[in-house]
PDB file of C-alpha atoms in Angstrom:
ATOM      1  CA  UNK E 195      59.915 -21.149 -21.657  1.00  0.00           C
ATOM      2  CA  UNK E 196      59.514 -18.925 -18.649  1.00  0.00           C
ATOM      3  CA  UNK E 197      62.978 -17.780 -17.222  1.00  0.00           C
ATOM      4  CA  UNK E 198      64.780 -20.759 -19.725  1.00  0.00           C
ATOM      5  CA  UNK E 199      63.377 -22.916 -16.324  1.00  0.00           C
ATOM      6  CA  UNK E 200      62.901 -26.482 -17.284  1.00  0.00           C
ATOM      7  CA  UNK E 201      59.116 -27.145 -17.203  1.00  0.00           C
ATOM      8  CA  UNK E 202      57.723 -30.199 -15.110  1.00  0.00           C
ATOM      9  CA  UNK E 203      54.472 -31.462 -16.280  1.00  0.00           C
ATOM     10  CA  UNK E 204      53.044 -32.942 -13.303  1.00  0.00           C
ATOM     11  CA  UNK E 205      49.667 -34.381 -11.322  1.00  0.00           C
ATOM     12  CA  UNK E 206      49.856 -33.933  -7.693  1.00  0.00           C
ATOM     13  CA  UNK E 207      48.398 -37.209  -6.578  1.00  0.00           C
ATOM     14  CA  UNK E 208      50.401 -39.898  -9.296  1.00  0.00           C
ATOM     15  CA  UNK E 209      53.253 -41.536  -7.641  1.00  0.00           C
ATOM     16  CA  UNK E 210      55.233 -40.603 -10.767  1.00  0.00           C
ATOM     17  CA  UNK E 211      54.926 -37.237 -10.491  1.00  0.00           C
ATOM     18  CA  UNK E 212      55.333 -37.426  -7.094  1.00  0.00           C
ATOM     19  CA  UNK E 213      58.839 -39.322  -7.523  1.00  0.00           C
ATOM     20  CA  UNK E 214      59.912 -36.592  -9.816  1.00  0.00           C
ATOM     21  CA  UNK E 215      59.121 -33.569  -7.855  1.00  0.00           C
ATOM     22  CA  UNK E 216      60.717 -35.243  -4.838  1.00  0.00           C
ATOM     23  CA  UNK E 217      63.883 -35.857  -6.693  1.00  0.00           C
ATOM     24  CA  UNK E 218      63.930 -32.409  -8.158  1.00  0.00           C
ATOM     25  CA  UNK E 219      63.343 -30.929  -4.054  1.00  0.00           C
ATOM     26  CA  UNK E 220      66.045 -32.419  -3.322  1.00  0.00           C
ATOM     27  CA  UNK E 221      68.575 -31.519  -5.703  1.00  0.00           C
ATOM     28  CA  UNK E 222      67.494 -27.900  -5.224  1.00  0.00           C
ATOM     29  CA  UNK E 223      66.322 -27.886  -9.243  1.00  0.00           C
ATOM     30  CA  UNK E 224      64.137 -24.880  -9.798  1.00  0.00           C
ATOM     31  CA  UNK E 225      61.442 -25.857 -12.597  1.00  0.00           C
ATOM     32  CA  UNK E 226      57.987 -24.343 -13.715  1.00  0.00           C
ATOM     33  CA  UNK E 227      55.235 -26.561 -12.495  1.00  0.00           C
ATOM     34  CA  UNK E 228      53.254 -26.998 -14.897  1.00  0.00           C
ATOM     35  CA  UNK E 229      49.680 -29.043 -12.962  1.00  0.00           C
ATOM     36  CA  UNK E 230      47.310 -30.671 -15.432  1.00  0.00           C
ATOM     37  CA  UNK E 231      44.102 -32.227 -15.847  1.00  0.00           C
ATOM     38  CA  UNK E 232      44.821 -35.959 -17.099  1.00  0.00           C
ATOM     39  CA  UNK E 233      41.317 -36.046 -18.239  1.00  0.00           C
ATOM     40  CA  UNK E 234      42.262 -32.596 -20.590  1.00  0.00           C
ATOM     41  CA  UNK E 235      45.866 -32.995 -21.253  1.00  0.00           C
ATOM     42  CA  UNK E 236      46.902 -29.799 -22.624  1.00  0.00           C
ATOM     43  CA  UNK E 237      48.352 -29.752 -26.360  1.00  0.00           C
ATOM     44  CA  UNK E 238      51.736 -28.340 -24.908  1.00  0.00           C
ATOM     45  CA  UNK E 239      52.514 -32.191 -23.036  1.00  0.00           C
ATOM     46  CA  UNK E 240      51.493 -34.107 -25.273  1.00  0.00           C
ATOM     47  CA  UNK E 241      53.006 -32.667 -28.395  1.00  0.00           C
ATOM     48  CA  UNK E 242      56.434 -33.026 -26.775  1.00  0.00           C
ATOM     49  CA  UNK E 243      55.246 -36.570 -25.400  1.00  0.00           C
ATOM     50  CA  UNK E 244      53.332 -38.532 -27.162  1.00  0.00           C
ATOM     51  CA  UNK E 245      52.654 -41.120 -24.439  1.00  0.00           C
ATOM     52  CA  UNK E 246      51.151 -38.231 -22.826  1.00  0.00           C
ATOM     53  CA  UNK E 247      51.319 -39.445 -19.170  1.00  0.00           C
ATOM     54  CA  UNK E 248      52.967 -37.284 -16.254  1.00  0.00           C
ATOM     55  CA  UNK E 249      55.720 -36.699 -15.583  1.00  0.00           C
ATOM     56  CA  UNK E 250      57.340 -35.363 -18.474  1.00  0.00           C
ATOM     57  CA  UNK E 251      60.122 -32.997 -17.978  1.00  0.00           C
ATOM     58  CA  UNK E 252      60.829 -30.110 -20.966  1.00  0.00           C
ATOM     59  CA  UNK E 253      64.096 -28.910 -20.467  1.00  0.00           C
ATOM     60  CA  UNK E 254      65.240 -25.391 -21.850  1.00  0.00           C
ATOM     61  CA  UNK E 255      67.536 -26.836 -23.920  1.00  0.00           C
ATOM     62  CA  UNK E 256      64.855 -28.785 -25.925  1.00  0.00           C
ATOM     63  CA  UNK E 257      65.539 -31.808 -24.578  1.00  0.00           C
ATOM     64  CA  UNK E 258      62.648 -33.874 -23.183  1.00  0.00           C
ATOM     65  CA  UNK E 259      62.393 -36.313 -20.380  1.00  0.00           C
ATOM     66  CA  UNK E 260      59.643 -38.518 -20.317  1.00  0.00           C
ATOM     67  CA  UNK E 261      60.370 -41.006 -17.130  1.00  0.00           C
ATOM     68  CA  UNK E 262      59.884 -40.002 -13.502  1.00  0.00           C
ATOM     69  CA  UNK E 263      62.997 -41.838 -12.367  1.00  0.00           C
ATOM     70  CA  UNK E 264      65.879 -40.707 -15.306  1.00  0.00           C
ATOM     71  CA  UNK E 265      64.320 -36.977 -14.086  1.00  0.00           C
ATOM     72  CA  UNK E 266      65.549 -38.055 -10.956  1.00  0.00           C
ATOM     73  CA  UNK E 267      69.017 -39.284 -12.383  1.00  0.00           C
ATOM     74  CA  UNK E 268      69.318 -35.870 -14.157  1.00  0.00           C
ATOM     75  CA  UNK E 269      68.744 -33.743 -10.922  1.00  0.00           C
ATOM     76  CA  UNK E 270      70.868 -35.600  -9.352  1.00  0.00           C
ATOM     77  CA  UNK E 271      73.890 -35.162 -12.113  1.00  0.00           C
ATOM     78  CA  UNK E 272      73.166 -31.360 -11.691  1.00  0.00           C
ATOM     79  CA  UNK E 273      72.990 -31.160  -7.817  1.00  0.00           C
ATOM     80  CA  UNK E 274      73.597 -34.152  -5.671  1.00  0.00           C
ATOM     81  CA  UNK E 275      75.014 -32.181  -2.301  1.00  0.00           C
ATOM     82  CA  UNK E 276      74.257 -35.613  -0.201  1.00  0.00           C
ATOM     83  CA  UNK E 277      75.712 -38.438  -2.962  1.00  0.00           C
ATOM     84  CA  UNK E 278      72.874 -40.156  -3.450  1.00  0.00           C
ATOM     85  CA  UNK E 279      74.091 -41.220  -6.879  1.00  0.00           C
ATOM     86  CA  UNK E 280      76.989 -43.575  -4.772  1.00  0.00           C
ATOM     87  CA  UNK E 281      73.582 -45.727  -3.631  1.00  0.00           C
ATOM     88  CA  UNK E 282      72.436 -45.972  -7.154  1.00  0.00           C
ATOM     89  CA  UNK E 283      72.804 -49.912  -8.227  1.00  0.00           C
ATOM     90  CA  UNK E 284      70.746 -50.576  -5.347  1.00  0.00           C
ATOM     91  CA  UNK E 285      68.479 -48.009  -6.119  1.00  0.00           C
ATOM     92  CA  UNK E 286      67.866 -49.484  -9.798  1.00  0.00           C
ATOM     93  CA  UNK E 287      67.293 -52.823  -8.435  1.00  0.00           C
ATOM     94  CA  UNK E 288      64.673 -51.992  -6.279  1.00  0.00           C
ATOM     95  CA  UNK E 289      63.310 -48.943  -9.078  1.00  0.00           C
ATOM     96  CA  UNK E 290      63.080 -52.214 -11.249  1.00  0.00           C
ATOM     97  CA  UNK E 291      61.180 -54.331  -9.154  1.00  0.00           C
ATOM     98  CA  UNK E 292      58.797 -51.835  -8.000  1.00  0.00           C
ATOM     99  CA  UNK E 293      57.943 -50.718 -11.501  1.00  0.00           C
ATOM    100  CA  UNK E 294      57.647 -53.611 -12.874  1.00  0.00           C
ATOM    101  CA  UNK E 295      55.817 -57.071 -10.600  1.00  0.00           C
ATOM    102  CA  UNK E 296      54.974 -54.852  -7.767  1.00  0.00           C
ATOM    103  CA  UNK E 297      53.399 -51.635  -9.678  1.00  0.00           C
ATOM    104  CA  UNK E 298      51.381 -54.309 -11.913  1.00  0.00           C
ATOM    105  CA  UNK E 299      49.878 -55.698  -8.468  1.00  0.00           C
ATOM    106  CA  UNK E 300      49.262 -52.600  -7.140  1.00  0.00           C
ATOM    107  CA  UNK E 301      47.339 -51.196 -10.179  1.00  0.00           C
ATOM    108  CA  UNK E 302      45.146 -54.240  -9.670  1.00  0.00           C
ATOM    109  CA  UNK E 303      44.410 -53.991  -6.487  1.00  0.00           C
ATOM    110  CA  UNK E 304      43.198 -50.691  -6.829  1.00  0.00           C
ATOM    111  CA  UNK E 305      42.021 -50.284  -9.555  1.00  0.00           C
ATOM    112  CA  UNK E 306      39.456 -52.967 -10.079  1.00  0.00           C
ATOM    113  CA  UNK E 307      37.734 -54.080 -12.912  1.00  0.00           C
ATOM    114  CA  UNK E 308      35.104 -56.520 -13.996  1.00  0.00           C
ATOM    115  CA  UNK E 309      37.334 -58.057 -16.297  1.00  0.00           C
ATOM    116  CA  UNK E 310      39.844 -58.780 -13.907  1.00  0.00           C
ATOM    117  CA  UNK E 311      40.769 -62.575 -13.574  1.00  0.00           C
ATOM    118  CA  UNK E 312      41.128 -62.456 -10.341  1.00  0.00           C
ATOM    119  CA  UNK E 313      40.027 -60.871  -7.114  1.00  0.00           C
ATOM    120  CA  UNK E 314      41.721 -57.747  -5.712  1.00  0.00           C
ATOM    121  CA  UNK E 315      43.085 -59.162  -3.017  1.00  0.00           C
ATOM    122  CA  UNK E 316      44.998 -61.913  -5.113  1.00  0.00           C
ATOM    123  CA  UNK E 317      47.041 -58.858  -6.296  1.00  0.00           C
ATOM    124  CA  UNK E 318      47.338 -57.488  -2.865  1.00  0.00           C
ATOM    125  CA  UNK E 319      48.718 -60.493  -1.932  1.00  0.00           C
ATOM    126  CA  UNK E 320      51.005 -61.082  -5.287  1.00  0.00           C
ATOM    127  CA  UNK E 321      52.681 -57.857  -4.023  1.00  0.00           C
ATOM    128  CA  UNK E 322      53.399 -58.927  -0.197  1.00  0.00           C
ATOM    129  CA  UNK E 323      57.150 -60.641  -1.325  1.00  0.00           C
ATOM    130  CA  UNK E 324      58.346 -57.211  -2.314  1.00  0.00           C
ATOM    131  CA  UNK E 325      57.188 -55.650   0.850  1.00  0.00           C
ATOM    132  CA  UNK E 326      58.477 -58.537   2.913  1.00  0.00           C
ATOM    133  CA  UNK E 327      61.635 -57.914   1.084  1.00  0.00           C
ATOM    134  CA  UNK E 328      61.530 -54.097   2.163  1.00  0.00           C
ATOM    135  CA  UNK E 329      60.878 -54.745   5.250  1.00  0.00           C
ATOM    136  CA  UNK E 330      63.985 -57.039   5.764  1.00  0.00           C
ATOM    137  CA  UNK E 331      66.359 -54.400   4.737  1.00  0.00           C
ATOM    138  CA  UNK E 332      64.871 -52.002   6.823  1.00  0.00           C
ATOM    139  CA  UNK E 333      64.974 -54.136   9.792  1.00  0.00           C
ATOM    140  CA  UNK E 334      68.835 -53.370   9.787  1.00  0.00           C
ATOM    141  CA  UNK E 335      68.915 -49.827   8.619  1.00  0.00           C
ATOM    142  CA  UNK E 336      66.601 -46.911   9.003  1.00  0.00           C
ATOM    143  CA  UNK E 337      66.188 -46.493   5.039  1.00  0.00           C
ATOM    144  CA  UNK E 338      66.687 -48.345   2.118  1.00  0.00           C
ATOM    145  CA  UNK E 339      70.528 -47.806   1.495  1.00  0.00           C
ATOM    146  CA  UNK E 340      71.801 -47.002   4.698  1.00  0.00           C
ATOM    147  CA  UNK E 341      71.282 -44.134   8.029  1.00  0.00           C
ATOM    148  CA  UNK E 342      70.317 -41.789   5.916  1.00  0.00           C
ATOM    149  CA  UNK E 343      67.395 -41.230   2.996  1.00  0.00           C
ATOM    150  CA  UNK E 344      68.438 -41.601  -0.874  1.00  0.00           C
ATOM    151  CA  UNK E 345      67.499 -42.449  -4.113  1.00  0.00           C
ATOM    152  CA  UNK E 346      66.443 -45.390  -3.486  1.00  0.00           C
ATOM    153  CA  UNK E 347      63.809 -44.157  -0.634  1.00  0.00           C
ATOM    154  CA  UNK E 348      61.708 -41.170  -2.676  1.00  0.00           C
ATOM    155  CA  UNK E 349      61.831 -43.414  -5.462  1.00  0.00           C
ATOM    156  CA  UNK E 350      60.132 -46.283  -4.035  1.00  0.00           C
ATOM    157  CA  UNK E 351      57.877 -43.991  -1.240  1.00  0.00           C
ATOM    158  CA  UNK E 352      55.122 -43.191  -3.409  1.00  0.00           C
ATOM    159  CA  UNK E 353      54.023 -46.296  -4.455  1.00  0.00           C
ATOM    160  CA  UNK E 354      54.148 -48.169  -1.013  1.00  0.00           C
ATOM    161  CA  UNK E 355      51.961 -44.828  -0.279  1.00  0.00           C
ATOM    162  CA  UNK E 356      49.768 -45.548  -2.602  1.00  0.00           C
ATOM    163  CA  UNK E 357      49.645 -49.263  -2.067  1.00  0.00           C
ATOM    164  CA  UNK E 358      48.862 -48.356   1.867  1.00  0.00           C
ATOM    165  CA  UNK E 359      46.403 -46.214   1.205  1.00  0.00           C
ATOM    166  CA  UNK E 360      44.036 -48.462  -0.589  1.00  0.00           C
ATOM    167  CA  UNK E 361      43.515 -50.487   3.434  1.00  0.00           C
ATOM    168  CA  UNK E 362      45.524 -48.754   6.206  1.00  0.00           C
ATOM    169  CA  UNK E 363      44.311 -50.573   8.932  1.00  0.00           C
ATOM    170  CA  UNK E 364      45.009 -53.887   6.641  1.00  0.00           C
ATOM    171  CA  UNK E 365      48.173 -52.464   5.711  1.00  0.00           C
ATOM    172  CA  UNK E 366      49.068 -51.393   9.277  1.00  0.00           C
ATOM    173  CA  UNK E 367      48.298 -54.814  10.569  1.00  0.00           C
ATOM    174  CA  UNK E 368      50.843 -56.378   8.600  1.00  0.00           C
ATOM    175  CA  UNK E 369      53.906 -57.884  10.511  1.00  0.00           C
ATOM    176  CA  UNK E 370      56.772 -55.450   8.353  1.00  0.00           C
ATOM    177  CA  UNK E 371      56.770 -52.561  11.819  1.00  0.00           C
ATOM    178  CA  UNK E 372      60.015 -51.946  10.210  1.00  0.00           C
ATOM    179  CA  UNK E 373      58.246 -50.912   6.630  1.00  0.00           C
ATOM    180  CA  UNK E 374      55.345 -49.491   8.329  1.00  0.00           C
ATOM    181  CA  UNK E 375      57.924 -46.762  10.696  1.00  0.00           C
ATOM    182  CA  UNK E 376      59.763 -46.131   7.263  1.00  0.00           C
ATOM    183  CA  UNK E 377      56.499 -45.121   5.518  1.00  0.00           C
ATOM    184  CA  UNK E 378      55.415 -42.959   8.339  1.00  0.00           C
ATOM    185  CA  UNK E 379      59.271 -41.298   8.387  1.00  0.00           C
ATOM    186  CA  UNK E 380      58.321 -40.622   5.058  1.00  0.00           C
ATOM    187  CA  UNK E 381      55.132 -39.211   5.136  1.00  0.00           C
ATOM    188  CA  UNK E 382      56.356 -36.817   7.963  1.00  0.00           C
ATOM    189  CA  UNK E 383      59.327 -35.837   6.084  1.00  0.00           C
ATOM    190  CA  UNK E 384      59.431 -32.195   5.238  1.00  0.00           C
ATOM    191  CA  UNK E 385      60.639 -32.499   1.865  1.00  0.00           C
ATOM    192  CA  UNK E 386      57.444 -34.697   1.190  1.00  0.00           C
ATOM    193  CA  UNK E 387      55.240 -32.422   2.943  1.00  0.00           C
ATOM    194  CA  UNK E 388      56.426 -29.321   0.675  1.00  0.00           C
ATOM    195  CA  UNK E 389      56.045 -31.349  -2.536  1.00  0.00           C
ATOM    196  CA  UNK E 390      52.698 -32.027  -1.774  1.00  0.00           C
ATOM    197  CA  UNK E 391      51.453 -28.334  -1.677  1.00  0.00           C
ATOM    198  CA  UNK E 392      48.330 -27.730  -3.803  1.00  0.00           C
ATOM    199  CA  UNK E 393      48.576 -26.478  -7.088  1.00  0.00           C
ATOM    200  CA  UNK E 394      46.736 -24.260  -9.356  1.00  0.00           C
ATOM    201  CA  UNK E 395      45.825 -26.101 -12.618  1.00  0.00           C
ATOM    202  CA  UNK E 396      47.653 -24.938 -15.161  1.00  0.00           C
ATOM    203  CA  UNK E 397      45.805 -23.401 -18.331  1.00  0.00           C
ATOM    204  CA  UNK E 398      48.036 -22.167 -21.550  1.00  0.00           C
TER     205      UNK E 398
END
């Protein structure tokens, strides 16, 4: 491995990867990126990971992580100079929910297929009590666990990003203004603006 750097395996535009690199920004975790083409997944990821979906995180050690949010948890027990890590019940909560009910409306409400039971915006709409939720905490507190952004925030970010992003103007016409200003404060953020820099595909 170059340098003995840990190696990210990453996709630019999947919330995952997204979540990862975010986490790793922050903690000031210096990695080779490694960007690939999840239509040609290169032998490298997936003989290390056989569920061969980003991100996967090779660490010089030998050690492999294979979940976007316990790469998070390890940056974090390397470098956490803001203590994010005191936030980090509430952050598994949330990280639960959103993976789980929330992510499986999302996915089909984008991602539409014929053989879907039901229309896509019956899973829009299956997804509206976690937003509500959101919204609610964030009508007391400018980010999920307090004044300040943790954990909890870039882990949860890039999937209300990507939920948004299917409709804006539905999703802006919502009544959560307290969601919607979080998710812009997000997207203007600096430390999601530099993980979003384009990247060369990487070839072995």
């Amino acid at each position: 491995m170059t340098d003995k750097l840990p190696i990210l395996y990453s996709f630019r535009r999947c919330p995952y990867a997204m979540r990862a690199r975010l986490g790793l920004t922050y903690a000031r975790i210096r990695c080779e990126l490694r960007e690939v083409d999840l239509k040609n997944k290169p032998d490298q990821m997936t003989a290390i990971s056989p569920k061969a979906t980003v991100p996967v995180m090779h660490l010089p050690d030998g050690r492999v992580i294979e979940e976007s949010y316990d790469i998070i948890k390890w940056a974090l027990r390397q470098n956490d100079p803001d203590g994010w890590l005191s936030s980090i019940q509430q952050a598994d909560n949330l990280v639960k929910e959103n993976d789980g009910p929330f992510k499986l409306s999302l996915d089909n409400y984008k991602y539409t297929s014929p053989k879907q039971e039901y229309s896509p915006e019956f899973y829009r709409d299956k997804a509206l009590g976690f937003l509500e939720n959101l919204d609610q905490i964030l009508g007391g507190t400018a980010f999920l666990s307090g004044q300040q952004q943790t954990l909890a925030d870039i882990a949860i970010f890039p999937f209300i990003r990507q939920f948004a992003h299917v409709d804006k103007d539905w999703f802006f016409g919502l009544p959560y203004p307290h969601l919607q200003r979080w998710l812009n404060a997000q997207l203007d953020s600096d430390i999601f603006r530099s993980i979003m820099m384009k990247y060369t595909l990487w070839h072995t």
